Amino acid sequence: MLFDPTTDLEVSRLMRASPDQIWRCWTDPALFAQWWAPRPVVTRDVVIDLRPGGRFASVMDVPDHGEMRGEGCFLDVEHGRRIVWTDMMEAGWRPARTEIFGFTAIVTLTPEAGGTRYVARAMHRTREVAARHEAMGFHDGWGTVAAQLEDLAAGLAVAP
Amino acid sequence: MSLHDPDLSLIFQALADPTRRAMLARLLEGPAPVGALAGPTGLALPTVMRHLGVMEAAGLIETRKEGRSRFCRLRAETLRATEGWLAGQRALWEARTDRLEALALALEAEDAVRPDNGS
């Protein structure tokens, strides 16, 4: 799997929690809703049909933006070890019928040093497509941190 | 301190914390002594120094001693490395991973206190 630094990102973290515990946080809808989006965004109606072709969906209530619906499909599930999904398909591998960001994400959990090596890789479509979506005001609804960064960057721009 | 490409992982881990973001926001107005940064947080000095250490390691700030005070200054060039859509996505994933880890650890601690014996 080639890594394209212009469209892909990878987060790798050695966590002290066990793979089982992290898997539980990931796959139990009630727990998932607690960490997926930052406060004050509320994540609800989480559907995690954990099998290839299964539905992966949620609704996020974003203050000042309204409701953001996320719809996707699991491509591969290796219990306790690996989750692969995309927003380019809906449940049952049906091509997406709604506006999409265009990504495939791979999360792997590997026991390491009494904890877990957690690696999340997100592969996006071309930079141009993503940038156009951004220009169109396409929001994925998770953007509190990104928005705060933008505020910081905007502050920099006007700073003397 | 050597010049190097900014390490986005370190930068976003540093930015994932609201206390540190508040300190950075203050530093956007100009350099400030540690005391001025610590005041509004209400945190103990060692905690404040730890936060500053994280930001200094990420290259977001630099500090220098001036008389009896330590002054902090924003390194704007590092913050600029976080601009752009992919960096924004990365920020989401870093922060999300922080929250996942915190929840998993909290649950593990709960399990240790109240083991489910299943009776």
CSV table of C-alpha atoms in Angstrom, one decimal:
chain,number,residue,atom,x,y,z
A,1,MET,CA,0.0,0.0,0.0
A,2,LEU,CA,1.7,3.1,-1.2
A,3,PHE,CA,1.5,6.2,1.0
A,4,ASP,CA,0.8,9.4,-0.9
A,5,PRO,CA,1.8,12.4,1.3
A,6,THR,CA,-0.4,14.8,-0.7
A,7,THR,CA,-3.6,12.9,-0.1
A,8,ASP,CA,-3.0,10.5,2.8
A,9,LEU,CA,-2.4,10.9,6.5
A,10,GLU,CA,-1.5,8.5,9.2
A,11,VAL,CA,-1.7,8.8,12.9
A,12,SER,CA,0.3,6.2,14.9
A,13,ARG,CA,0.0,6.1,18.7
A,14,LEU,CA,1.2,3.7,21.4
A,15,MET,CA,-1.7,3.5,23.8
A,16,ARG,CA,-1.7,2.1,27.3
A,17,ALA,CA,-5.1,0.6,27.0
A,18,SER,CA,-5.6,-3.0,25.8
A,19,PRO,CA,-6.6,-3.8,22.2
A,20,ASP,CA,-9.9,-5.2,23.6
A,21,GLN,CA,-10.8,-2.0,25.4
A,22,ILE,CA,-10.0,0.1,22.3
A,23,TRP,CA,-12.0,-2.2,20.1
A,24,ARG,CA,-14.9,-1.9,22.5
A,25,CYS,CA,-14.7,2.0,22.4
A,26,TRP,CA,-14.6,1.8,18.6
A,27,THR,CA,-17.4,-0.7,18.0
A,28,ASP,CA,-20.0,-0.1,20.8
A,29,PRO,CA,-22.2,2.7,19.3
A,30,ALA,CA,-22.8,4.3,22.7
A,31,LEU,CA,-19.1,4.5,23.4
A,32,PHE,CA,-18.2,5.5,19.9
A,33,ALA,CA,-20.5,8.5,20.2
A,34,GLN,CA,-18.5,9.7,23.2
A,35,TRP,CA,-15.2,10.2,21.3
A,36,TRP,CA,-15.8,10.5,17.6
A,37,ALA,CA,-16.5,14.2,17.5
A,38,PRO,CA,-15.3,16.9,19.9
A,39,ARG,CA,-17.7,18.7,22.2
A,40,PRO,CA,-19.9,20.6,21.7
A,41,VAL,CA,-20.8,18.4,18.7
A,42,VAL,CA,-23.2,15.7,19.7
A,43,THR,CA,-22.9,12.4,17.9
A,44,ARG,CA,-26.1,10.3,17.7
A,45,ASP,CA,-28.0,7.6,15.8
A,46,VAL,CA,-24.7,5.6,15.4
A,47,VAL,CA,-25.0,2.5,13.3
A,48,ILE,CA,-22.0,0.1,13.3
A,49,ASP,CA,-22.9,-3.1,11.4
A,50,LEU,CA,-19.5,-4.6,11.8
A,51,ARG,CA,-19.0,-6.8,8.7
A,52,PRO,CA,-17.8,-6.2,5.2
A,53,GLY,CA,-20.6,-4.4,3.4
A,54,GLY,CA,-22.1,-3.4,6.8
A,55,ARG,CA,-23.5,0.1,7.3
A,56,PHE,CA,-21.4,2.7,9.2
A,57,ALA,CA,-23.4,5.8,9.9
A,58,SER,CA,-24.0,8.6,12.4
A,59,VAL,CA,-25.6,11.9,12.7
A,60,MET,CA,-23.7,14.8,14.3
A,61,ASP,CA,-25.4,17.9,15.7
A,62,VAL,CA,-23.0,20.7,15.1
A,63,PRO,CA,-23.7,24.0,16.8
A,64,ASP,CA,-24.2,26.8,14.2
A,65,HIS,CA,-24.0,24.3,11.4
A,66,GLY,CA,-27.0,22.0,12.0
A,67,GLU,CA,-27.1,18.3,11.3
A,68,MET,CA,-24.4,16.5,9.5
A,69,ARG,CA,-25.1,13.0,8.3
A,70,GLY,CA,-22.2,10.6,7.9
A,71,GLU,CA,-22.8,7.5,5.8
A,72,GLY,CA,-20.4,4.8,4.9
A,73,CYS,CA,-19.7,1.1,4.4
A,74,PHE,CA,-17.3,-1.3,6.1
A,75,LEU,CA,-15.0,-2.9,3.6
A,76,ASP,CA,-13.0,-5.2,5.9
A,77,VAL,CA,-13.4,-6.2,9.5
A,78,GLU,CA,-10.9,-8.4,11.4
A,79,HIS,CA,-12.3,-8.7,14.9
A,80,GLY,CA,-10.2,-6.9,17.5
A,81,ARG,CA,-7.5,-6.0,14.9
A,82,ARG,CA,-8.6,-4.1,11.9
A,83,ILE,CA,-11.4,-1.9,10.5
A,84,VAL,CA,-11.5,-0.6,6.9
A,85,TRP,CA,-14.3,1.6,5.7
A,86,THR,CA,-15.1,4.2,3.1
A,87,ASP,CA,-17.7,7.0,2.6
A,88,MET,CA,-17.7,6.3,-1.2
A,89,MET,CA,-20.1,3.4,-0.7
A,90,GLU,CA,-23.2,2.9,1.4
A,91,ALA,CA,-24.4,-0.3,3.1
A,92,GLY,CA,-24.1,-3.4,0.8
A,93,TRP,CA,-21.4,-1.7,-1.3
A,94,ARG,CA,-23.9,0.5,-3.0
A,95,PRO,CA,-22.2,3.5,-4.6
A,96,ALA,CA,-22.8,6.6,-2.4
A,97,ARG,CA,-26.0,8.6,-3.3
A,98,THR,CA,-25.2,11.6,-1.1
A,99,GLU,CA,-22.4,14.2,-1.1
A,100,ILE,CA,-19.2,12.6,0.0
A,101,PHE,CA,-15.7,13.7,1.1
A,102,GLY,CA,-14.1,10.7,-0.6
A,103,PHE,CA,-11.9,8.7,1.6
A,104,THR,CA,-11.0,5.2,2.7
A,105,ALA,CA,-9.7,4.7,6.2
A,106,ILE,CA,-7.8,1.8,7.8
A,107,VAL,CA,-7.5,1.4,11.5
A,108,THR,CA,-5.3,-1.3,13.0
A,109,LEU,CA,-4.8,-2.4,16.6
A,110,THR,CA,-1.6,-4.4,17.4
A,111,PRO,CA,-0.6,-5.4,20.9
A,112,GLU,CA,2.7,-3.7,21.8
A,113,ALA,CA,4.5,-3.1,25.1
A,114,GLY,CA,1.6,-4.2,27.3
A,115,GLY,CA,-0.7,-1.7,25.4
A,116,THR,CA,-1.7,-1.2,21.9
A,117,ARG,CA,-0.2,0.3,18.8
A,118,TYR,CA,-3.1,2.2,17.2
A,119,VAL,CA,-2.6,3.3,13.6
A,120,ALA,CA,-5.2,5.2,11.7
A,121,ARG,CA,-4.6,5.9,8.0
A,122,ALA,CA,-7.0,8.0,5.9
A,123,MET,CA,-6.6,8.1,2.1
A,124,HIS,CA,-8.4,10.9,0.4
A,125,ARG,CA,-9.2,11.5,-3.2
A,126,THR,CA,-7.1,14.0,-5.1
A,127,ARG,CA,-6.1,17.2,-3.4
A,128,GLU,CA,-8.1,19.2,-5.9
A,129,VAL,CA,-11.4,17.4,-5.2
A,130,ALA,CA,-10.9,17.9,-1.4
A,131,ALA,CA,-10.0,21.5,-1.9
A,132,ARG,CA,-13.1,22.1,-4.0
A,133,HIS,CA,-15.3,20.5,-1.4
A,134,GLU,CA,-13.8,22.8,1.1
A,135,ALA,CA,-14.4,25.8,-1.1
A,136,MET,CA,-18.0,24.7,-1.5
A,137,GLY,CA,-18.4,24.8,2.2
A,138,PHE,CA,-18.6,21.1,2.5
A,139,HIS,CA,-18.2,20.3,6.2
A,140,ASP,CA,-17.6,16.9,7.7
A,141,GLY,CA,-18.9,18.2,11.0
A,142,TRP,CA,-15.9,17.2,13.0
A,143,GLY,CA,-14.1,20.4,12.6
A,144,THR,CA,-13.9,22.1,16.0
A,145,VAL,CA,-10.2,21.6,16.2
A,146,ALA,CA,-9.7,22.5,12.6
A,147,ALA,CA,-11.8,25.6,13.1
A,148,GLN,CA,-9.7,26.6,16.1
A,149,LEU,CA,-6.6,26.1,14.0
A,150,GLU,CA,-8.1,28.3,11.4
A,151,ASP,CA,-8.8,30.9,14.0
A,152,LEU,CA,-5.2,30.8,15.1
A,153,ALA,CA,-4.0,31.0,11.6
A,154,ALA,CA,-6.4,33.9,10.9
A,155,GLY,CA,-5.0,35.6,14.0
A,156,LEU,CA,-1.5,35.1,12.7
A,157,ALA,CA,-2.5,36.7,9.4
A,158,VAL,CA,-3.6,40.0,11.1
A,159,ALA,CA,-0.9,39.9,13.8
A,160,PRO,CA,1.6,42.7,13.4
B,1,MET,CA,17.6,24.5,18.6
B,2,SER,CA,18.1,23.0,15.2
B,3,LEU,CA,16.1,23.9,12.1
B,4,HIS,CA,14.0,21.0,10.8
B,5,ASP,CA,10.8,20.2,9.1
B,6,PRO,CA,7.9,20.7,11.6
B,7,ASP,CA,6.7,17.4,13.1
B,8,LEU,CA,3.0,17.5,12.5
B,9,SER,CA,2.3,14.8,15.0
B,10,LEU,CA,3.9,16.8,17.8
B,11,ILE,CA,2.3,20.0,16.7
B,12,PHE,CA,-1.2,18.5,16.6
B,13,GLN,CA,-0.7,16.7,19.9
B,14,ALA,CA,0.3,20.1,21.4
B,15,LEU,CA,-2.7,21.8,19.8
B,16,ALA,CA,-5.2,19.1,20.9
B,17,ASP,CA,-5.3,20.6,24.4
B,18,PRO,CA,-7.5,23.7,25.1
B,19,THR,CA,-5.3,25.1,27.8
B,20,ARG,CA,-2.4,25.1,25.4
B,21,ARG,CA,-4.5,26.7,22.7
B,22,ALA,CA,-5.5,29.4,25.1
B,23,MET,CA,-1.8,30.1,25.8
B,24,LEU,CA,-1.0,30.2,22.1
B,25,ALA,CA,-3.9,32.6,21.5
B,26,ARG,CA,-2.3,34.9,24.2
B,27,LEU,CA,1.1,34.6,22.5
B,28,LEU,CA,-0.5,35.7,19.2
B,29,GLU,CA,-0.7,39.1,20.8
B,30,GLY,CA,3.1,39.1,21.5
B,31,PRO,CA,5.7,37.5,23.7
B,32,ALA,CA,4.8,37.1,27.3
B,33,PRO,CA,6.4,36.0,30.6
B,34,VAL,CA,5.4,32.6,31.9
B,35,GLY,CA,3.6,34.2,34.8
B,36,ALA,CA,1.2,36.1,32.4
B,37,LEU,CA,0.4,32.8,30.6
B,38,ALA,CA,-0.1,30.9,33.9
B,39,GLY,CA,-2.4,33.5,35.5
B,40,PRO,CA,-5.6,33.0,33.5
B,41,THR,CA,-5.3,29.2,33.6
B,42,GLY,CA,-5.3,28.9,37.4
B,43,LEU,CA,-2.9,26.0,37.1
B,44,ALA,CA,0.1,25.3,39.3
B,45,LEU,CA,3.4,26.4,37.9
B,46,PRO,CA,4.8,22.9,37.3
B,47,THR,CA,1.7,22.1,35.2
B,48,VAL,CA,2.1,25.3,33.2
B,49,MET,CA,5.8,24.5,32.6
B,50,ARG,CA,4.8,21.0,31.4
B,51,HIS,CA,2.3,22.5,28.9
B,52,LEU,CA,5.0,25.0,27.7
B,53,GLY,CA,7.5,22.1,27.4
B,54,VAL,CA,5.1,20.3,25.1
B,55,MET,CA,4.7,23.4,22.9
B,56,GLU,CA,8.4,24.1,22.9
B,57,ALA,CA,9.1,20.4,21.8
B,58,ALA,CA,6.7,20.9,19.0
B,59,GLY,CA,8.4,24.0,17.9
B,60,LEU,CA,5.3,26.1,18.5
B,61,ILE,CA,7.0,28.4,21.0
B,62,GLU,CA,10.5,29.3,22.1
B,63,THR,CA,11.4,30.5,25.6
B,64,ARG,CA,14.3,32.5,26.9
B,65,LYS,CA,15.4,33.7,30.3
B,66,GLU,CA,15.5,37.4,30.8
B,67,GLY,CA,16.6,38.5,34.3
B,68,ARG,CA,14.4,36.5,36.7
B,69,SER,CA,11.6,35.9,34.2
B,70,ARG,CA,11.2,33.4,31.4
B,71,PHE,CA,9.7,34.8,28.3
B,72,CYS,CA,7.7,32.8,25.7
B,73,ARG,CA,7.4,33.7,22.1
B,74,LEU,CA,5.2,32.2,19.4
B,75,ARG,CA,7.0,30.6,16.4
B,76,ALA,CA,4.6,31.5,13.8
B,77,GLU,CA,6.3,29.5,11.1
B,78,THR,CA,5.5,26.3,12.9
B,79,LEU,CA,1.8,27.2,13.2
B,80,ARG,CA,1.7,27.9,9.4
B,81,ALA,CA,2.7,24.3,8.8
B,82,THR,CA,-0.8,23.4,10.1
B,83,GLU,CA,-2.6,25.3,7.3
B,84,GLY,CA,-4.2,23.4,4.4
B,85,TRP,CA,-6.9,20.9,4.1
B,86,LEU,CA,-4.8,17.7,4.7
B,87,ALA,CA,-3.3,19.3,7.9
B,88,GLY,CA,-6.9,20.1,9.0
B,89,GLN,CA,-7.9,16.5,8.5
B,90,ARG,CA,-4.8,15.3,10.4
B,91,ALA,CA,-5.8,17.6,13.2
B,92,LEU,CA,-9.2,15.9,13.4
B,93,TRP,CA,-7.7,12.5,13.5
B,94,GLU,CA,-5.1,13.4,16.1
B,95,ALA,CA,-7.7,14.9,18.4
B,96,ARG,CA,-10.1,12.0,17.8
B,97,THR,CA,-7.3,9.6,18.7
B,98,ASP,CA,-6.6,11.5,21.9
B,99,ARG,CA,-10.3,11.1,22.9
B,100,LEU,CA,-10.4,7.4,22.0
B,101,GLU,CA,-7.4,6.8,24.1
B,102,ALA,CA,-8.7,8.8,27.1
B,103,LEU,CA,-12.0,6.9,27.0
B,104,ALA,CA,-10.4,3.4,26.7
B,105,LEU,CA,-8.1,4.2,29.7
B,106,ALA,CA,-11.0,5.5,31.7
B,107,LEU,CA,-13.0,2.3,31.0
B,108,GLU,CA,-10.0,0.2,31.9
B,109,ALA,CA,-9.6,2.0,35.2
B,110,GLU,CA,-13.3,1.4,35.9
B,111,ASP,CA,-13.0,-2.3,35.1
B,112,ALA,CA,-10.1,-2.5,37.5
B,113,VAL,CA,-12.2,-0.9,40.3
B,114,ARG,CA,-15.4,-2.8,39.6
B,115,PRO,CA,-14.5,-6.2,38.1
B,116,ASP,CA,-17.4,-7.8,36.4
B,117,ASN,CA,-17.4,-11.2,38.0
B,118,GLY,CA,-20.5,-12.3,36.2
B,119,SER,CA,-21.6,-14.1,39.4
